[in-house]
Amino acid sequence: MTLADATIGSRLKVVSRKRMTSVDGESIAGLGIHIGEEVIVVRAAPFSGPVLVEVPSSGVRVAMGRGMAAEVVVEPANAVA
Amino acid sequence: MRWHEGQANRAGKPLAEPVREVVIALVGQPNCGKSTLFNALAGFKANTGNFPGTSVTFTTSRVTVAGMHARIVDLPGTYSLTPRDGAEEVTRRYLTEGHADAIIAVVDASVLSRSIELTLELLETGLPIVVALNMMDEAGRKGIEVDIPALEARLGVPVVPTVATRGEGVVSVTLKGMAAARTRRSGISPVYDRDIEQALTDLSQIIPLSLAAELGVPPRFLSVRLLEADPFMLRHLEGRMPPAILERATALRQHLAKLHDWPEESVFGSHRHAAAVDLFESVATVRSRRRLSRRERLDDVLMHPFWGLIFAGLALAALFMVSFVVGSLVAGVVQKPFDALANWLLPAATSGIWADIGRGLLDGVAGGAGIVLPYLLPLLLMMSVMEDVGYLPRAAFLIDGLLHRVGLHGKSVIPLILGYGCNVPGILGTRILESPRDRIITALLVPLTACSARTVLILALVGATMGPLAALGVYGLNILVTAIAARLLSAIVPGNAPGLLMDIPPYRIPPAMAVLRKVWFRVREFLVSAWPVLIVASVIMGVLENLGVNTWVNSALAPMTTGLLGLPQAVGVTLFFGILRKELSLVMLFQALGTSDVTSVLTAAQLLTFTLFVTFYVPCISTLAAQVREIGWRWTIVGALLNTGIALIVAVAARFAMGG
């Protein structure tokens, strides 16, 4: 499962990043979405636009393009907790 | 610190002089309130807004606090010292080229754990640092309490709580920054795990000290950059760093990635993140987070896939309609006394060069006060509120999907919306875009957007004669044409659009003073630079008329103006002046036609044709200059041709559609 196809509103844990350039990877991390971090996909934009990802630990919200979101692998957060 | 002194000497700043002006750089993540803090210190000089990437270049100002002088530099926001775009690179370069004596690290206390990560990186530069813990009010609302002495102890630098919007703590943090610059004491660099520290030591030992000195940073900082494979730093070091060191760095990097089972580039980022979270947990307590739910409810509507778009459309229409209603009301009131004065001073029968000059002068003054300002003021006021509240990134989120269909991405919407205010900041705003392709396309599209000067033209010509709905129609057409041009350009300019990645800040209620100061900042730009040009050009036009030069220009342009567009020959000169400033076309039109009641001379079709042509043709000189700077001569010429081509097609189409 990736951030692009995750259920809206469910708690997720970032597992890994697929094919992503180091700059993109760093950018995502810079915005607060680190590997191992818990995130929630809050909403999705129309016309297969970006998804809005919240990082509950800091309250940060980030808009992420669908293409990039499809590179971020996640799993349900309660599966590990 | 040896490296620092070496750098100061290279920059030619004499060290021996005891009262040398210190340079303090404001550094922080996007939208943490750096520019607001800067403005609180320096008066309104830097643009502010509640969206990431408001500052793309740096603004500097001399300030005097408690009798001490310093130069404060407001650098573009950056999430980390590994830059992602041109604006972020400005900051990194500034810091690693030894220009700054001290840093005020502006930290958004409401997202402390993320915001402090950059501070941890800044500590590695070895520069003296003072932390401005900003947005304390918002942190308070989110229930976040920070133990300031504990944070100071952990970072080894002074921490000053601030609320920049209200000016709280601003003087204190500046004084501490000045003191830090003089004592040159740096804070505590973050310590990584044993393996990383070992690698850093290995690498730092083989990095030539002279190179570190030349770059004005400690060897440890360079080692971190190398191990992070920072692409910008690698490019910067190309040919200067011995290849053996680079190879060693690569080997160590791969070794560390394998040890930690992380992607190579995120070893340091993850450590810093862990350190920041640890720091946050030990110095801050979170009580409640009631505030978040209110923002959520508002976003349920404003970011809703359907209602959000409806709202965006309505907001744009409201912006336009209110400007029109207020503008036309005020214009009507202001214009009359000017007309009366003109008739009294210079009765229509008066002739001669002085009468022409006098008439030009009056027209220029009246045009600014009676036509441009009434429409401009409400427009700027509403745009400022929209920017400061934080609506723009939400609009970008909604429109991103649609923009992808025309080959752009949602972040481009921010320069484009800024373009509706004035094209120049719109073009500078393209620096927030990561790919050169997007920057070029967006910088070519911005001049198509109807800036406030052209909006005034649309409102005063089409709106006042054919009604506000017709004006709104012109605006709608403008958006449609911009979209079509985007589609065309993205097919022509090679490359593809990368994904959107953007912080969505919380809504903020801007203090009234901040909004008013910002409006004044922009109105002053009109008063100081545009209005005088308007008056001078108007006088020149009077003289040209007297000398008969304008008839020469008019007949030279006649094939286009009368032949293609079906307009009176007299408008030729106004188009020519419009290249200086778009408002000129409007004021000149009244002058060229000899009346402010244009409906008596032009038909509705002619008015529409003229307005459309002026809206789309070659942008004003300031915009062209900004384009040359951002995308170069060649693309600027392509853009000017494109604009004129579009202007001709749209205007001729309107002429025939209206049966002109």
XYZ file of C-alpha atoms in Angstrom:
741
model
C 0.000 0.000 0.000
C 1.217 3.522 -0.743
C 0.083 6.989 0.311
C -1.681 7.300 -3.059
C -4.049 4.379 -2.474
C -4.358 4.405 1.330
C -7.774 4.713 2.938
C -8.546 8.274 3.888
C -8.535 8.833 7.639
C -6.657 5.693 8.678
C -3.414 5.807 10.657
C -0.433 4.609 8.657
C 3.232 4.049 9.191
C 5.789 4.999 6.558
C 7.758 1.881 5.604
C 9.981 2.886 2.727
C 10.344 5.000 -0.361
C 10.327 3.311 -3.744
C 12.063 4.753 -6.788
C 12.658 8.243 -5.567
C 15.591 10.553 -6.180
C 17.601 11.434 -3.119
C 16.489 15.057 -3.414
C 12.808 14.071 -3.419
C 13.365 11.694 -0.536
C 15.108 14.368 1.479
C 12.365 16.844 0.618
C 9.668 14.566 1.954
C 11.698 13.980 5.090
C 12.378 17.707 5.363
C 8.646 18.327 5.465
C 8.312 15.871 8.332
C 7.439 12.581 6.611
C 10.212 10.281 7.787
C 10.524 6.545 7.477
C 8.923 5.024 10.558
C 6.727 8.080 11.139
C 2.983 7.749 11.669
C 0.883 9.623 9.120
C -2.758 10.044 8.124
C -4.041 10.747 4.619
C -6.581 13.431 5.501
C -8.106 14.102 2.101
C -7.542 13.817 -1.625
C -7.840 16.591 -4.191
C -10.159 16.329 -7.217
C -9.037 15.360 -10.753
C -6.516 12.847 -9.346
C -4.720 15.732 -7.714
C -2.526 15.565 -4.613
C -3.281 13.945 -1.272
C -3.140 15.824 2.019
C -0.933 14.003 4.490
C -0.940 14.839 8.190
C 1.876 13.994 10.574
C 0.021 13.714 13.909
C 3.166 13.968 16.048
C 3.827 17.529 14.877
C 0.463 18.556 13.427
C 2.155 19.316 10.109
C 0.086 18.948 6.936
C 1.649 18.426 3.551
C 0.116 18.351 0.073
C 1.813 15.642 -1.965
C 1.330 14.991 -5.662
C -0.239 11.650 -6.580
C 2.892 10.506 -8.394
C 5.120 11.135 -5.433
C 2.591 9.672 -2.994
C 2.617 6.435 -5.013
C 6.328 6.103 -4.182
C 5.816 6.202 -0.419
C 5.086 2.713 0.909
C 2.961 2.560 4.057
C 1.312 -0.055 6.260
C -1.521 0.192 8.798
C -0.026 1.712 11.956
C -1.725 -0.691 14.396
C -0.144 -3.708 12.667
C 3.150 -2.907 14.346
C 2.088 -1.037 17.433
C 37.170 30.114 14.636
C 39.792 30.204 11.999
C 37.637 29.422 9.014
C 35.305 32.225 9.854
C 38.003 34.843 10.173
C 39.588 33.747 6.945
C 36.314 34.255 5.188
C 35.764 37.669 6.694
C 39.133 38.769 5.394
C 38.438 37.463 1.942
C 35.229 39.430 1.785
C 37.305 42.501 2.436
C 35.776 43.341 5.780
C 38.571 44.643 8.015
C 38.629 42.608 11.205
C 40.739 45.023 13.185
C 38.050 47.685 13.140
C 36.291 47.424 16.502
C 32.821 48.671 15.507
C 32.411 46.880 12.212
C 28.802 46.483 11.168
C 27.727 42.931 11.907
C 25.676 40.911 9.461
C 22.900 38.820 10.967
C 21.057 36.349 8.759
C 17.471 35.335 9.482
C 17.191 31.653 8.644
C 14.219 29.355 9.088
C 11.860 26.954 7.410
C 9.320 28.390 4.950
C 6.405 30.209 6.536
C 7.903 30.388 10.027
C 7.553 34.171 10.138
C 11.063 35.294 9.170
C 9.872 38.087 6.929
C 7.348 39.225 9.526
C 10.157 39.382 12.069
C 12.306 41.218 9.549
C 9.558 43.745 8.865
C 8.970 44.273 12.570
C 12.626 45.311 12.772
C 13.120 47.136 9.521
C 9.744 48.604 8.692
C 7.801 47.027 5.856
C 10.439 46.082 3.320
C 10.005 42.379 2.672
C 6.887 40.766 1.323
C 5.001 38.450 3.668
C 2.243 35.924 3.219
C 0.868 32.775 4.752
C 2.238 30.383 2.184
C 5.623 28.735 1.813
C 8.048 30.556 -0.454
C 6.973 34.177 -0.103
C 10.591 35.339 -0.117
C 12.568 34.073 -3.071
C 15.378 36.587 -2.932
C 16.875 38.126 0.126
C 16.164 41.564 1.444
C 18.654 43.333 3.665
C 18.226 46.285 5.931
C 20.353 48.301 8.313
C 18.827 48.437 11.730
C 19.787 50.278 14.869
C 18.719 48.725 18.149
C 19.702 50.320 21.461
C 22.327 52.403 19.681
C 23.929 49.397 17.980
C 23.966 48.913 14.241
C 23.620 45.723 12.280
C 22.700 44.573 8.827
C 19.817 42.127 8.928
C 19.353 39.753 6.006
C 16.013 38.040 5.410
C 16.914 34.813 3.592
C 14.377 32.622 1.745
C 12.907 29.840 3.864
C 14.466 26.406 3.559
C 13.495 23.078 5.119
C 17.064 21.886 5.331
C 20.505 22.895 4.195
C 20.149 20.512 1.263
C 18.350 22.880 -1.117
C 15.484 21.705 -3.322
C 14.970 24.799 -5.436
C 16.588 28.067 -6.423
C 15.129 30.013 -3.524
C 16.481 27.528 -0.989
C 19.857 27.512 -2.666
C 20.108 31.277 -2.144
C 20.030 30.638 1.600
C 22.543 27.804 1.571
C 25.000 29.742 -0.547
C 24.696 32.815 1.618
C 25.527 30.803 4.714
C 28.382 28.796 3.234
C 30.108 31.721 1.578
C 30.902 33.442 4.840
C 28.698 36.520 4.496
C 26.966 36.183 7.862
C 28.485 36.908 11.280
C 25.604 35.341 13.152
C 22.327 33.579 12.503
C 18.950 34.218 14.034
C 17.351 30.798 13.588
C 13.626 31.459 13.355
C 11.766 28.419 14.642
C 8.007 27.917 14.392
C 7.144 26.872 17.951
C 3.779 25.500 16.809
C 5.575 22.773 14.811
C 8.650 22.749 17.020
C 9.823 19.192 16.423
C 10.074 19.729 12.673
C 11.173 23.330 12.740
C 14.100 22.666 15.090
C 15.669 20.175 12.634
C 16.983 23.035 10.550
C 18.467 24.630 13.680
C 20.360 21.401 14.353
C 21.817 21.635 10.860
C 22.638 25.305 11.324
C 24.586 24.503 14.489
C 26.952 22.458 12.325
C 27.954 25.544 10.326
C 29.841 26.746 13.390
C 28.286 30.201 13.114
C 27.024 31.911 16.281
C 23.285 31.325 16.590
C 20.380 32.791 18.495
C 17.041 31.009 18.290
C 13.885 33.080 17.832
C 11.177 30.747 19.065
C 8.438 32.331 16.992
C 4.662 31.887 16.850
C 4.524 31.350 20.582
C 0.887 32.477 20.496
C -0.056 29.752 18.037
C 1.928 27.164 19.995
C 0.018 28.268 23.074
C -3.276 27.738 21.285
C -2.130 24.276 20.282
C -1.355 23.620 23.942
C 2.407 23.430 23.435
C 4.527 24.673 26.334
C 8.278 25.034 25.927
C 10.841 25.021 28.724
C 13.093 27.772 27.376
C 16.084 27.317 29.765
C 16.091 23.577 29.015
C 16.111 24.255 25.269
C 18.948 26.763 25.696
C 20.951 24.209 27.632
C 20.451 21.532 24.994
C 21.361 23.754 22.041
C 24.036 25.787 23.800
C 22.646 29.015 22.326
C 20.265 31.728 23.569
C 16.573 31.126 22.880
C 14.138 34.063 22.788
C 10.373 33.486 22.601
C 8.827 35.809 19.986
C 5.496 36.681 18.420
C 6.709 38.503 15.325
C 3.219 39.562 14.197
C 2.920 41.621 17.385
C 6.594 42.556 17.549
C 7.075 40.688 20.836
C 10.647 39.623 21.586
C 11.920 41.066 18.316
C 14.250 43.649 19.850
C 15.531 41.212 22.430
C 16.390 38.539 19.866
C 18.198 41.090 17.699
C 20.277 42.339 20.621
C 21.233 38.778 21.447
C 22.075 38.178 17.799
C 24.365 41.224 17.791
C 26.041 40.041 20.972
C 26.502 36.550 19.551
C 28.101 37.983 16.402
C 30.688 39.744 18.539
C 31.475 36.907 20.924
C 31.558 34.405 18.036
C 30.528 31.581 20.297
C 28.871 28.718 18.490
C 26.386 26.280 19.964
C 26.453 22.545 20.496
C 26.483 20.570 17.243
C 24.296 17.477 17.327
C 26.163 14.282 18.098
C 25.327 11.286 15.912
C 25.750 7.614 16.770
C 29.173 6.051 17.116
C 29.437 4.781 13.535
C 28.530 8.118 12.029
C 30.835 10.020 14.361
C 33.640 7.662 13.390
C 32.981 8.272 9.705
C 32.874 12.033 10.281
C 36.186 11.960 12.093
C 37.750 9.845 9.327
C 36.608 12.233 6.660
C 37.297 15.490 8.525
C 40.893 14.422 9.026
C 41.563 14.199 5.307
C 39.683 17.335 4.217
C 42.244 20.096 3.607
C 41.813 22.850 6.189
C 42.491 25.443 3.507
C 39.436 24.301 1.574
C 37.210 24.509 4.640
C 38.588 27.964 5.363
C 37.934 29.024 1.786
C 34.308 27.954 2.111
C 33.983 29.531 5.538
C 32.713 26.383 7.255
C 34.211 23.860 9.661
C 35.616 20.615 8.177
C 32.989 18.669 10.121
C 30.230 20.536 8.279
C 31.829 19.640 4.945
C 32.102 16.001 6.023
C 28.397 15.901 6.887
C 27.547 17.391 3.483
C 29.740 14.878 1.684
C 28.306 11.937 3.598
C 24.812 13.188 2.863
C 25.720 13.263 -0.856
C 24.271 16.768 -0.992
C 24.116 17.226 -4.795
C 24.392 21.009 -4.656
C 27.454 20.868 -2.432
C 29.050 18.211 -4.649
C 28.563 20.465 -7.662
C 29.925 23.396 -5.698
C 33.012 21.384 -4.746
C 33.630 19.960 -8.197
C 37.287 20.318 -9.097
C 38.170 21.719 -5.676
C 37.890 18.611 -3.542
C 40.547 15.944 -4.175
C 38.889 12.899 -5.835
C 40.349 10.564 -3.200
C 38.263 12.300 -0.527
C 35.112 12.042 -2.618
C 35.731 8.321 -3.123
C 36.309 7.848 0.584
C 33.058 9.718 1.290
C 31.125 7.467 -1.082
C 32.533 4.344 0.525
C 31.710 5.602 4.025
C 28.237 6.634 2.924
C 27.449 3.184 1.553
C 28.873 1.600 4.671
C 26.653 3.742 6.921
C 23.545 3.101 4.851
C 24.124 -0.647 5.093
C 24.730 -0.452 8.842
C 21.527 1.486 9.477
C 19.419 -0.167 6.787
C 18.282 3.232 5.528
C 18.492 4.856 2.109
C 21.893 6.533 1.773
C 20.474 10.023 1.664
C 18.353 9.686 4.777
C 20.966 8.511 7.293
C 21.634 12.012 8.560
C 18.096 13.268 8.047
C 16.712 10.414 10.115
C 19.219 11.001 12.859
C 18.482 14.677 12.963
C 14.789 13.916 13.011
C 15.252 11.514 15.907
C 17.363 14.115 17.707
C 14.697 16.766 17.087
C 11.899 14.537 18.357
C 13.975 13.667 21.419
C 14.690 17.348 21.994
C 11.019 18.224 21.586
C 9.932 15.569 24.048
C 12.422 16.686 26.654
C 11.748 20.435 26.476
C 8.085 20.680 25.500
C 4.779 19.504 26.897
C 1.565 19.283 24.897
C -1.642 19.841 26.831
C -4.517 19.722 24.349
C -5.091 20.177 20.644
C -8.595 21.566 20.492
C -7.648 24.177 17.954
C -6.956 21.674 15.193
C -10.572 20.599 14.859
C -11.737 24.083 13.904
C -9.264 24.257 11.056
C -10.387 20.812 10.015
C -14.010 21.883 9.776
C -13.095 24.910 7.667
C -10.943 22.752 5.412
C -13.824 20.285 5.064
C -15.479 22.976 2.962
C -12.567 24.957 1.525
C -10.570 21.891 0.471
C -13.576 19.785 -0.492
C -13.197 18.362 -4.018
C -16.461 19.976 -5.129
C -17.401 22.745 -2.679
C -13.806 23.842 -2.448
C -13.664 24.534 -6.171
C -17.024 26.296 -6.031
C -15.709 28.430 -3.187
C -12.533 29.236 -5.118
C -14.602 30.401 -8.083
C -16.893 32.461 -5.875
C -13.955 33.975 -4.008
C -12.361 35.074 -7.262
C -15.654 36.505 -8.542
C -16.238 38.290 -5.221
C -12.746 39.756 -5.321
C -13.520 41.121 -8.735
C -17.047 42.354 -8.068
C -16.184 44.133 -4.823
C -13.250 45.874 -6.528
C -15.582 46.939 -9.280
C -18.411 48.187 -7.092
C -16.153 50.074 -4.693
C -13.886 51.266 -7.509
C -16.598 52.626 -9.769
C -18.335 54.304 -6.850
C -15.197 56.076 -5.693
C -14.036 56.824 -9.240
C -17.348 58.564 -9.951
C -16.980 60.745 -6.884
C -13.314 61.584 -7.417
C -13.424 62.189 -11.152
C -16.033 64.960 -11.147
C -14.053 67.576 -9.244
C -11.038 66.839 -11.451
C -13.088 67.329 -14.606
C -14.522 70.550 -13.217
C -11.050 71.782 -12.315
C -9.744 70.942 -15.768
C -12.586 72.796 -17.474
C -12.131 75.793 -15.246
C -8.350 75.977 -15.664
C -8.161 75.093 -19.316
C -11.367 75.694 -21.210
C -11.630 73.524 -24.302
C -10.832 76.505 -26.528
C -7.369 77.049 -25.035
C -4.586 75.882 -27.315
C -0.814 76.101 -27.632
C 1.979 74.017 -26.180
C 1.418 75.161 -22.562
C -2.223 74.256 -22.726
C -1.266 70.804 -24.032
C 1.304 70.365 -21.265
C -1.166 71.558 -18.652
C -3.816 69.217 -19.935
C -1.308 66.324 -19.894
C -0.390 67.136 -16.310
C -4.008 67.257 -15.196
C -4.866 64.059 -17.045
C -1.932 62.256 -15.457
C -2.820 63.362 -11.940
C -6.534 62.738 -12.432
C -5.891 59.370 -14.066
C -3.955 58.136 -11.065
C -6.297 59.483 -8.408
C -9.597 59.129 -10.180
C -9.245 55.985 -12.252
C -6.412 53.761 -11.072
C -6.395 54.125 -7.279
C -10.129 53.581 -6.646
C -9.992 50.151 -8.298
C -6.483 49.297 -7.145
C -7.013 49.842 -3.410
C -9.852 47.391 -2.774
C -8.169 44.816 -5.018
C -4.877 45.008 -3.131
C -6.615 44.958 0.238
C -8.547 41.793 -0.538
C -5.563 40.060 -2.120
C -3.448 40.826 0.940
C -6.029 39.318 3.263
C -6.267 36.223 1.072
C -2.487 35.806 1.085
C -2.096 36.259 4.837
C -4.982 34.039 5.856
C -3.352 31.082 4.113
C -5.827 30.405 1.347
C -3.358 30.268 -1.559
C -1.749 26.883 -0.755
C -5.242 25.410 -0.408
C -6.208 26.759 -3.804
C -3.024 25.212 -5.180
C -3.972 21.857 -3.613
C -7.379 21.901 -5.320
C -6.202 23.094 -8.716
C -3.110 20.880 -8.940
C -5.033 18.037 -10.593
C -6.459 20.375 -13.226
C -3.119 22.034 -13.841
C -1.600 18.628 -14.488
C -4.004 18.292 -17.403
C -2.434 21.370 -18.950
C 1.048 20.101 -18.096
C 1.759 22.167 -14.993
C 1.515 21.514 -11.308
C -0.297 23.163 -8.452
C 2.640 25.130 -7.145
C 2.600 27.097 -10.416
C -0.712 28.489 -9.300
C 1.028 30.579 -6.641
C 3.179 32.608 -9.076
C 0.139 32.862 -11.336
C -2.097 34.183 -8.545
C 0.656 36.587 -7.510
C 0.704 37.644 -11.163
C -2.859 38.847 -10.817
C -1.564 41.384 -8.323
C 1.528 42.367 -10.271
C 3.415 40.319 -12.844
C 6.861 41.149 -11.454
C 6.526 39.290 -8.108
C 4.718 36.564 -10.036
C 7.763 36.040 -12.220
C 10.142 36.168 -9.251
C 7.816 33.700 -7.542
C 8.601 31.070 -10.186
C 11.740 30.372 -8.156
C 9.678 28.242 -5.795
C 9.310 25.741 -8.664
C 11.880 22.967 -8.651
C 12.231 22.187 -12.352
C 13.618 24.672 -14.909
C 10.889 23.592 -17.307
C 8.102 24.657 -14.931
C 9.900 27.896 -14.223
C 10.106 28.779 -17.915
C 6.501 27.866 -18.676
C 5.168 29.653 -15.625
C 7.300 32.749 -16.264
C 5.886 32.850 -19.807
C 2.329 32.440 -18.517
C 2.485 35.047 -15.767
C 2.409 37.999 -18.232
C -0.875 36.663 -19.593
C -2.555 37.040 -16.219
C -4.441 40.285 -15.822
C -2.390 42.163 -13.230
C -4.023 44.814 -11.067
C -3.193 47.521 -13.636
C -4.971 45.540 -16.351
C -7.793 44.633 -13.984
C -8.291 48.342 -13.444
C -8.387 48.749 -17.211
C -10.955 45.975 -17.581
C -13.090 47.379 -14.770
C -12.866 50.991 -15.926
C -13.454 50.329 -19.622
C -15.546 47.189 -20.000
C -17.052 47.183 -16.507
C -18.069 50.813 -16.463
C -19.603 50.764 -19.939
C -20.916 47.225 -20.429
C -21.573 46.210 -16.823
C -19.677 44.163 -14.238
C -20.711 40.828 -15.737
C -19.035 41.683 -19.028
C -15.886 42.582 -17.098
C -16.081 39.286 -15.249
C -16.417 37.615 -18.642
C -13.177 39.244 -19.814
C -11.520 37.990 -16.658
C -12.867 34.480 -17.259
C -11.644 34.622 -20.854
C -8.252 35.674 -19.546
C -8.078 32.544 -17.368
C -9.218 30.333 -20.249
C -6.619 31.767 -22.626
C -3.912 31.324 -19.972
C -4.912 27.667 -19.609
C -4.802 27.087 -23.369
C -1.411 28.784 -23.571
C -0.199 26.552 -20.720
C -1.255 23.468 -22.646
C 0.557 24.713 -25.748
C 3.721 25.695 -23.913
C 3.942 22.443 -22.007
C 3.774 20.626 -25.325
C 6.589 22.776 -26.722
C 8.957 23.092 -23.738
C 10.617 19.707 -23.140
C 10.537 17.789 -19.857
C 7.721 16.813 -17.516
C 6.246 18.283 -14.374
C 7.388 16.735 -11.101
C 4.911 16.137 -8.311
C 3.629 18.743 -5.957
C 5.108 18.798 -2.476
C 3.972 21.652 -0.321
C 3.337 22.533 3.277
C -0.276 23.492 4.003
C 0.002 26.005 6.834
C -2.798 26.537 9.356
C -5.160 29.446 8.820
C -3.969 32.586 10.492
C -5.957 35.710 11.237
C -3.567 38.450 10.139
C -3.330 41.465 12.443
C -5.057 44.436 10.786
C -1.869 46.487 10.981
C 0.084 43.848 9.091
C -2.468 43.835 6.274
C -2.614 47.612 6.117
C 1.159 47.906 6.092
C 1.338 45.438 3.235
C -1.324 47.307 1.248
C 0.530 50.540 1.901
C 3.776 48.867 0.731
C 2.121 48.116 -2.600
C 0.185 51.367 -2.913
C 3.388 53.260 -2.212
C 4.947 51.395 -5.127
C 2.187 52.838 -7.304
C 2.471 56.326 -5.815
C 6.257 56.481 -5.977
C 7.093 54.731 -9.213
C 3.961 54.397 -11.318
C 2.105 57.619 -10.790
C 5.046 59.917 -11.613
C 5.623 57.898 -14.799
C 1.931 58.282 -15.563
C 2.088 62.055 -15.117
C 5.337 62.509 -17.043
C 4.145 60.287 -19.878
C 0.898 62.184 -19.967
C 2.765 65.478 -20.293
C 5.035 63.995 -22.990
C 1.947 62.885 -24.829
C 0.665 66.472 -24.670
C 3.914 67.740 -26.139
C 3.980 65.047 -28.837
C 0.439 65.980 -29.735
C 1.480 69.579 -30.062
C 4.456 68.658 -32.235
C 2.374 66.283 -34.305
C 4.578 63.268 -33.484
C 1.649 61.239 -32.239
C -0.028 61.380 -35.644
C 3.148 59.900 -37.063
C 3.139 57.041 -34.514
C -0.569 56.578 -35.020
C -0.299 56.267 -38.777
C 2.648 53.878 -38.440
C 0.510 51.654 -36.223
C -2.630 52.203 -38.299
C -2.472 48.919 -40.237
C -2.851 47.129 -36.931
C -5.073 49.508 -34.982
C -7.567 50.429 -37.679
C -6.939 47.655 -40.188
C -6.918 44.590 -37.957
C -8.594 45.796 -34.790
C -11.052 48.336 -36.198
C -10.111 50.994 -33.660
C -9.700 54.736 -34.202
C -6.194 55.663 -35.323
C -5.733 57.852 -32.240
C -5.330 54.835 -29.924
C -1.988 53.881 -31.528
C 0.069 56.051 -29.187
C -1.703 54.674 -26.114
C -0.614 51.140 -26.984
C 2.934 52.322 -27.343
C 2.866 53.947 -23.889
C 1.182 50.892 -22.440
C 4.461 49.036 -22.722
C 5.886 51.391 -20.088
C 3.018 50.792 -17.684
C -0.299 49.215 -18.463
C -2.200 51.911 -16.553
C -0.844 54.373 -19.101
C -2.922 52.848 -21.877
C -6.037 53.707 -19.913
C -5.138 57.261 -18.954
C -3.675 57.899 -22.425
C -6.817 56.607 -24.033
C -8.871 59.306 -22.381
C -6.295 61.850 -23.429
C -5.987 60.568 -26.990
C -9.720 60.560 -27.459
C -10.044 63.912 -25.692
C -12.762 62.748 -23.309
C -13.228 60.562 -20.249
C -16.621 59.536 -21.600
C -15.263 56.889 -23.960
C -18.698 55.563 -24.917
C -19.299 58.735 -26.871
C -16.349 57.920 -29.151
C -15.980 54.136 -29.092
C -18.571 51.422 -29.624
C -18.911 48.549 -27.191
C -17.147 46.260 -29.664
C -14.233 48.673 -29.966
C -13.920 49.006 -26.206
C -13.851 45.265 -25.784
C -11.318 44.831 -28.593
C -9.063 47.508 -27.134
C -9.285 46.063 -23.607
C -8.538 42.530 -24.758
C -5.612 43.655 -26.852
C -4.077 45.679 -24.016
C -4.690 42.822 -21.564
C -2.724 40.314 -23.593
C -0.089 42.148 -25.635
C 3.569 42.752 -24.668
C 3.823 43.067 -20.863
C 5.176 46.220 -19.259
C 8.893 46.984 -19.142
C 9.326 45.951 -15.497
C 7.824 42.556 -16.265
C 10.064 42.103 -19.304
C 13.097 42.971 -17.186
C 12.089 40.419 -14.563
C 11.627 37.818 -17.301
C 15.066 38.491 -18.766
C 16.572 38.027 -15.320
C 14.738 34.794 -14.593
C 14.588 32.991 -17.937
C 16.941 34.900 -20.238
C 16.600 36.936 -23.410
C 15.561 34.195 -25.749
C 12.576 33.022 -23.779
C 11.581 36.624 -23.070
C 11.421 37.351 -26.805
C 9.466 34.142 -27.381
C 7.107 35.292 -24.629
C 6.642 38.779 -26.083
C 5.857 37.330 -29.518
C 3.487 34.820 -27.964
C 1.721 37.570 -26.030
C 1.307 39.792 -29.067
C 0.136 36.868 -31.169
C -2.461 35.890 -28.575
C -3.523 39.530 -28.168
C -4.114 39.894 -31.912
C -6.041 36.635 -32.215
C -8.247 37.280 -29.181
C -8.882 40.945 -30.043
C -9.676 40.280 -33.712
C -11.942 37.401 -32.704
C -13.748 39.708 -30.275
C -14.077 42.369 -32.951
C -15.815 40.049 -35.364
C -17.812 38.248 -32.682
C -19.220 41.618 -31.626
C -19.958 42.447 -35.262
C -17.478 45.342 -35.280
